[in-house]
Amino acid sequence: MAEPSPRHALWRQFEDEHDMWRIGDVCKGVRMITEGDGAAEPHDVIALSAAGAEAAEGVLAGLDSEWALYTPQQVAYAASALFAQITAAGLALERLDAHLDVMAERGDIVMPDMEQVGRDEGGEAGRIGLAQMAMGSVGYAASTIVPPSAEEAVRLLAAAQRLAPRPVNAHETVTEVGRLLGDEAKLFTAHHDGDAQPTDHDREHCGCRIELTTPDGTLWDFRRDEGEWCLTRMADLHIVELAAGDACGDPRHFAALLRQATQTTP
């Protein structure tokens, strides 16, 4: 049985190219099973199947947000991973089909021939036969459904130009957020080190902050602190968690999150 095609493997490069610790954290449990000799126990195979299902459902839910992805390149990474999932899932279903034959050879189950499947659907062997046929047909369809054009789609998206420039550090992000918020925001730069070298630390931290005053007179403080964006209501020091953590996220996303949080936080 063929292995998953490597032609959509752009997703494999993302972790190294972007130094993303989150991928390692999310995949840690999976890699404990797959590294080395791979999944060898039944509970390992079932656990990996469940993890894949949860991950796919999580991606689907995450894409409900219009700010789920910022760039065509990010779409390319996600698409390449999803293409790989489809192909691998199809091949896995075909292997499940084959494992039923192995179980029959061991004497664990009775497998019908094709004629029995048609005339003995109500019997045990007939039901197993129908299940095997379903897994085999769905598995084959899934493993072959990703066309060669998918490779071209990933390549084109990876090379696409994004018209809106992204910030290169936290300072550019907070500065642009302040501009987008307009008169209701005031940017404070007293603690910004303008001579700082462009290190990873300087990319993540800035020292600048925004004071945001809503129409009802409530004062809010927005800044980056210890690798996270923090929004604090100054009257009671209530901290609102923002659903975005990237130091160089899209400023329009942050502006939208801030407006929503200041309008809806009780």
Coordinates of C-alpha atoms in Angstrom, one line a residue:
M1 CA 0.0 0.0 0.0
A2 CA 1.4 3.4 -1.0
E3 CA 2.6 5.9 1.6
P4 CA 1.2 9.4 1.8
S5 CA 2.6 11.6 -0.9
P6 CA 5.3 14.1 0.2
R7 CA 4.3 16.6 -2.4
H8 CA 2.1 18.6 0.0
A9 CA 4.6 18.6 2.8
L10 CA 5.0 22.3 3.2
W11 CA 3.5 22.0 6.6
R12 CA 6.5 20.0 7.8
Q13 CA 8.7 23.1 7.3
F14 CA 6.6 25.6 9.4
E15 CA 7.9 24.6 12.8
D16 CA 11.6 25.0 11.9
E17 CA 11.1 28.1 9.7
H18 CA 9.0 30.0 12.3
D19 CA 10.4 28.6 15.5
M20 CA 6.9 27.9 16.7
W21 CA 6.9 26.3 20.1
R22 CA 3.2 25.8 20.0
I23 CA 3.4 23.1 17.3
G24 CA 5.8 21.1 19.6
D25 CA 3.5 21.6 22.5
V26 CA 0.4 20.5 20.6
C27 CA 2.1 17.5 19.0
K28 CA 4.0 16.4 22.1
G29 CA 1.7 13.6 23.0
V30 CA 1.4 12.4 19.4
R31 CA 5.2 12.4 19.0
M32 CA 5.7 10.3 22.2
I33 CA 3.8 7.6 20.3
T34 CA 5.0 8.1 16.7
E35 CA 8.8 8.7 17.3
G36 CA 10.9 5.6 17.5
D37 CA 9.1 2.4 16.5
G38 CA 5.8 4.1 16.1
A39 CA 2.4 3.0 17.3
A40 CA 2.5 -0.6 18.1
E41 CA -0.3 -1.1 20.6
P42 CA -4.0 -1.0 20.0
H43 CA -4.6 1.9 22.4
D44 CA -1.8 3.9 20.6
V45 CA -3.6 3.5 17.3
I46 CA -6.9 4.5 18.8
A47 CA -5.4 7.4 20.7
L48 CA -3.8 8.7 17.5
S49 CA -7.0 8.3 15.6
A50 CA -8.9 10.3 18.3
A51 CA -6.2 13.0 18.3
G52 CA -6.4 13.4 14.6
A53 CA -10.2 13.8 14.8
E54 CA -10.0 16.4 17.6
A55 CA -7.4 18.3 15.6
A56 CA -9.5 18.3 12.4
E57 CA -12.6 19.5 14.3
G58 CA -10.5 22.1 16.1
V59 CA -9.3 23.5 12.8
L60 CA -12.8 23.6 11.5
A61 CA -14.0 25.5 14.6
G62 CA -11.0 27.9 14.5
L63 CA -11.7 28.8 10.9
D64 CA -15.0 30.3 11.9
S65 CA -13.1 33.5 12.8
E66 CA -12.4 35.9 10.0
W67 CA -9.0 36.5 11.6
A68 CA -8.1 32.8 11.9
L69 CA -5.3 33.3 9.3
Y70 CA -3.6 36.5 8.2
T71 CA -1.7 35.7 5.0
P72 CA -2.0 33.5 1.9
Q73 CA 1.2 31.8 3.1
Q74 CA -0.5 30.7 6.3
V75 CA -3.4 29.3 4.2
A76 CA -0.8 27.4 2.2
Y77 CA 0.7 25.8 5.4
A78 CA -2.7 24.8 6.7
A79 CA -3.9 23.5 3.3
S80 CA -0.8 21.4 2.8
A81 CA -1.4 19.8 6.3
L82 CA -5.0 19.2 5.6
F83 CA -4.2 17.6 2.2
A84 CA -1.8 15.3 4.0
Q85 CA -4.5 14.4 6.6
I86 CA -7.0 13.5 3.9
T87 CA -4.5 11.2 2.1
A88 CA -3.2 9.6 5.3
A89 CA -6.7 9.1 6.7
G90 CA -7.7 7.4 3.5
L91 CA -4.7 5.1 3.5
A92 CA -5.3 4.3 7.2
L93 CA -8.9 3.3 6.4
E94 CA -7.7 1.0 3.7
R95 CA -5.3 -0.6 6.2
L96 CA -8.1 -1.0 8.7
D97 CA -9.9 -2.9 6.0
A98 CA -6.8 -5.1 5.6
H99 CA -6.6 -5.7 9.3
L100 CA -10.0 -7.3 9.3
D101 CA -8.6 -9.9 6.9
V102 CA -5.7 -10.4 9.3
M103 CA -8.1 -11.0 12.2
A104 CA -9.9 -13.5 10.1
E105 CA -6.7 -15.3 9.3
R106 CA -6.0 -15.5 13.1
G107 CA -9.4 -17.0 13.6
D108 CA -10.7 -14.0 15.6
I109 CA -13.6 -13.3 13.3
V110 CA -15.4 -15.0 10.3
M111 CA -15.2 -13.1 7.1
P112 CA -17.8 -13.8 4.3
D113 CA -17.0 -14.1 0.6
M114 CA -18.6 -11.4 -1.6
E115 CA -21.6 -13.6 -2.4
Q116 CA -22.3 -14.1 1.3
V117 CA -22.2 -10.3 1.9
G118 CA -25.1 -9.9 -0.5
R119 CA -27.3 -12.7 0.8
D120 CA -26.4 -12.7 4.5
E121 CA -26.4 -9.0 5.5
G122 CA -28.2 -9.8 8.7
G123 CA -25.7 -12.3 9.9
E124 CA -22.5 -11.5 11.8
A125 CA -20.2 -12.3 8.9
G126 CA -22.4 -10.3 6.5
R127 CA -22.3 -7.3 8.8
I128 CA -18.6 -7.4 9.1
G129 CA -18.3 -7.7 5.4
L130 CA -20.4 -4.6 4.8
A131 CA -18.3 -2.7 7.3
Q132 CA -15.1 -3.8 5.6
M133 CA -16.5 -2.8 2.2
A134 CA -17.5 0.7 3.6
M135 CA -14.0 1.3 5.0
G136 CA -12.3 0.1 1.9
S137 CA -14.3 2.2 -0.5
V138 CA -14.2 5.4 1.7
G139 CA -10.5 4.8 2.3
Y140 CA -9.7 4.5 -1.4
A141 CA -11.8 7.5 -2.3
A142 CA -10.1 9.7 0.4
S143 CA -6.5 8.5 -0.4
T144 CA -6.9 9.3 -4.1
I145 CA -9.1 12.4 -3.9
V146 CA -6.3 14.9 -3.5
P147 CA -5.4 15.8 -7.1
P148 CA -2.0 16.9 -8.5
S149 CA -3.4 20.4 -8.7
A150 CA -3.3 20.6 -4.9
E151 CA 0.5 20.8 -5.1
E152 CA 0.1 23.8 -7.4
A153 CA -2.4 25.4 -5.2
V154 CA 0.0 25.2 -2.2
R155 CA 2.8 26.5 -4.3
L156 CA 0.8 29.5 -5.6
L157 CA -0.4 30.4 -2.1
A158 CA 3.0 30.2 -0.7
A159 CA 4.3 32.6 -3.3
A160 CA 1.4 35.0 -3.2
Q161 CA 1.9 38.7 -2.2
R162 CA 0.0 40.2 0.7
L163 CA -0.9 43.8 0.1
A164 CA -1.2 44.8 3.8
P165 CA 2.3 44.7 5.4
R166 CA 2.6 42.9 8.7
P167 CA 4.5 44.4 11.7
V168 CA 8.0 43.1 12.2
N169 CA 8.0 43.5 16.0
A170 CA 5.7 44.3 19.0
H171 CA 6.5 48.1 18.7
E172 CA 5.2 48.3 15.2
T173 CA 2.1 46.4 16.2
V174 CA 1.2 48.5 19.2
T175 CA 2.0 51.7 17.3
E176 CA -0.3 50.8 14.4
V177 CA -3.0 49.6 16.8
G178 CA -2.9 53.1 18.4
R179 CA -3.3 54.7 14.9
L180 CA -6.2 52.5 14.0
L181 CA -8.1 53.3 17.3
G182 CA -7.8 57.0 16.6
D183 CA -8.7 59.7 19.1
E184 CA -10.0 57.2 21.7
A185 CA -6.4 55.9 22.1
K186 CA -3.2 57.5 23.4
L187 CA 0.2 55.9 22.8
F188 CA 2.9 56.1 25.5
T189 CA 6.4 55.3 24.4
A190 CA 8.4 56.5 27.5
H191 CA 9.7 52.9 28.2
H192 CA 10.5 52.0 24.6
D193 CA 14.2 51.5 23.9
G194 CA 14.7 53.0 20.4
D195 CA 18.3 51.7 20.3
A196 CA 17.4 48.1 21.0
Q197 CA 18.9 45.6 18.6
P198 CA 16.5 43.5 16.5
T199 CA 16.7 40.3 18.6
D200 CA 13.9 37.9 19.3
H201 CA 13.4 39.5 22.7
D202 CA 13.0 43.0 21.1
R203 CA 10.5 41.5 18.6
E204 CA 8.4 40.1 21.4
H205 CA 8.6 43.0 23.9
C206 CA 8.3 46.7 23.4
G207 CA 7.6 48.7 26.6
C208 CA 5.1 50.9 25.0
R209 CA 1.4 51.0 25.9
I210 CA -1.9 52.4 24.8
E211 CA -4.4 54.1 27.0
L212 CA -7.9 53.6 25.6
T213 CA -10.8 55.7 26.8
T214 CA -14.3 54.4 25.8
P215 CA -17.2 56.7 25.2
D216 CA -18.6 56.0 28.7
G217 CA -15.3 57.3 30.2
T218 CA -13.8 53.9 31.1
L219 CA -10.0 53.9 31.0
W220 CA -8.2 50.8 29.6
D221 CA -4.5 49.9 29.4
F222 CA -3.2 47.8 26.5
R223 CA 0.4 46.6 26.3
R224 CA 2.5 43.5 25.7
D225 CA 3.8 41.9 28.9
E226 CA 5.7 38.6 29.3
G227 CA 4.9 37.4 25.8
E228 CA 1.2 38.2 25.9
W229 CA -1.0 41.1 25.0
C230 CA -2.8 42.5 28.1
L231 CA -5.9 44.6 28.3
T232 CA -6.6 46.0 31.7
R233 CA -9.6 48.0 33.0
M234 CA -7.9 50.5 35.2
A235 CA -10.9 51.2 37.5
D236 CA -10.7 47.7 39.0
L237 CA -7.6 46.2 37.4
H238 CA -9.7 43.6 35.7
I239 CA -7.7 41.9 33.0
V240 CA -9.3 40.7 29.8
E241 CA -7.8 37.8 27.9
L242 CA -7.4 38.5 24.2
A243 CA -7.8 35.7 21.7
A244 CA -4.5 36.6 20.0
G245 CA -0.9 36.3 21.2
D246 CA 1.4 36.9 18.3
A247 CA 3.6 39.9 18.8
C248 CA 3.4 40.6 15.1
G249 CA -0.3 39.9 14.6
D250 CA -2.4 42.0 12.2
P251 CA -3.1 45.3 14.0
R252 CA -6.6 45.4 12.5
H253 CA -7.3 42.2 14.3
F254 CA -6.1 43.7 17.6
A255 CA -8.1 46.8 17.1
A256 CA -11.2 44.8 16.5
L257 CA -10.6 42.6 19.6
L258 CA -10.0 45.8 21.7
R259 CA -13.3 47.4 20.5
Q260 CA -15.2 44.2 21.2
A261 CA -13.7 43.6 24.6
T262 CA -14.2 47.2 25.8
Q263 CA -17.8 47.1 24.6
T264 CA -18.8 43.7 26.0
T265 CA -16.8 43.1 29.2
P266 CA -19.2 43.4 32.2

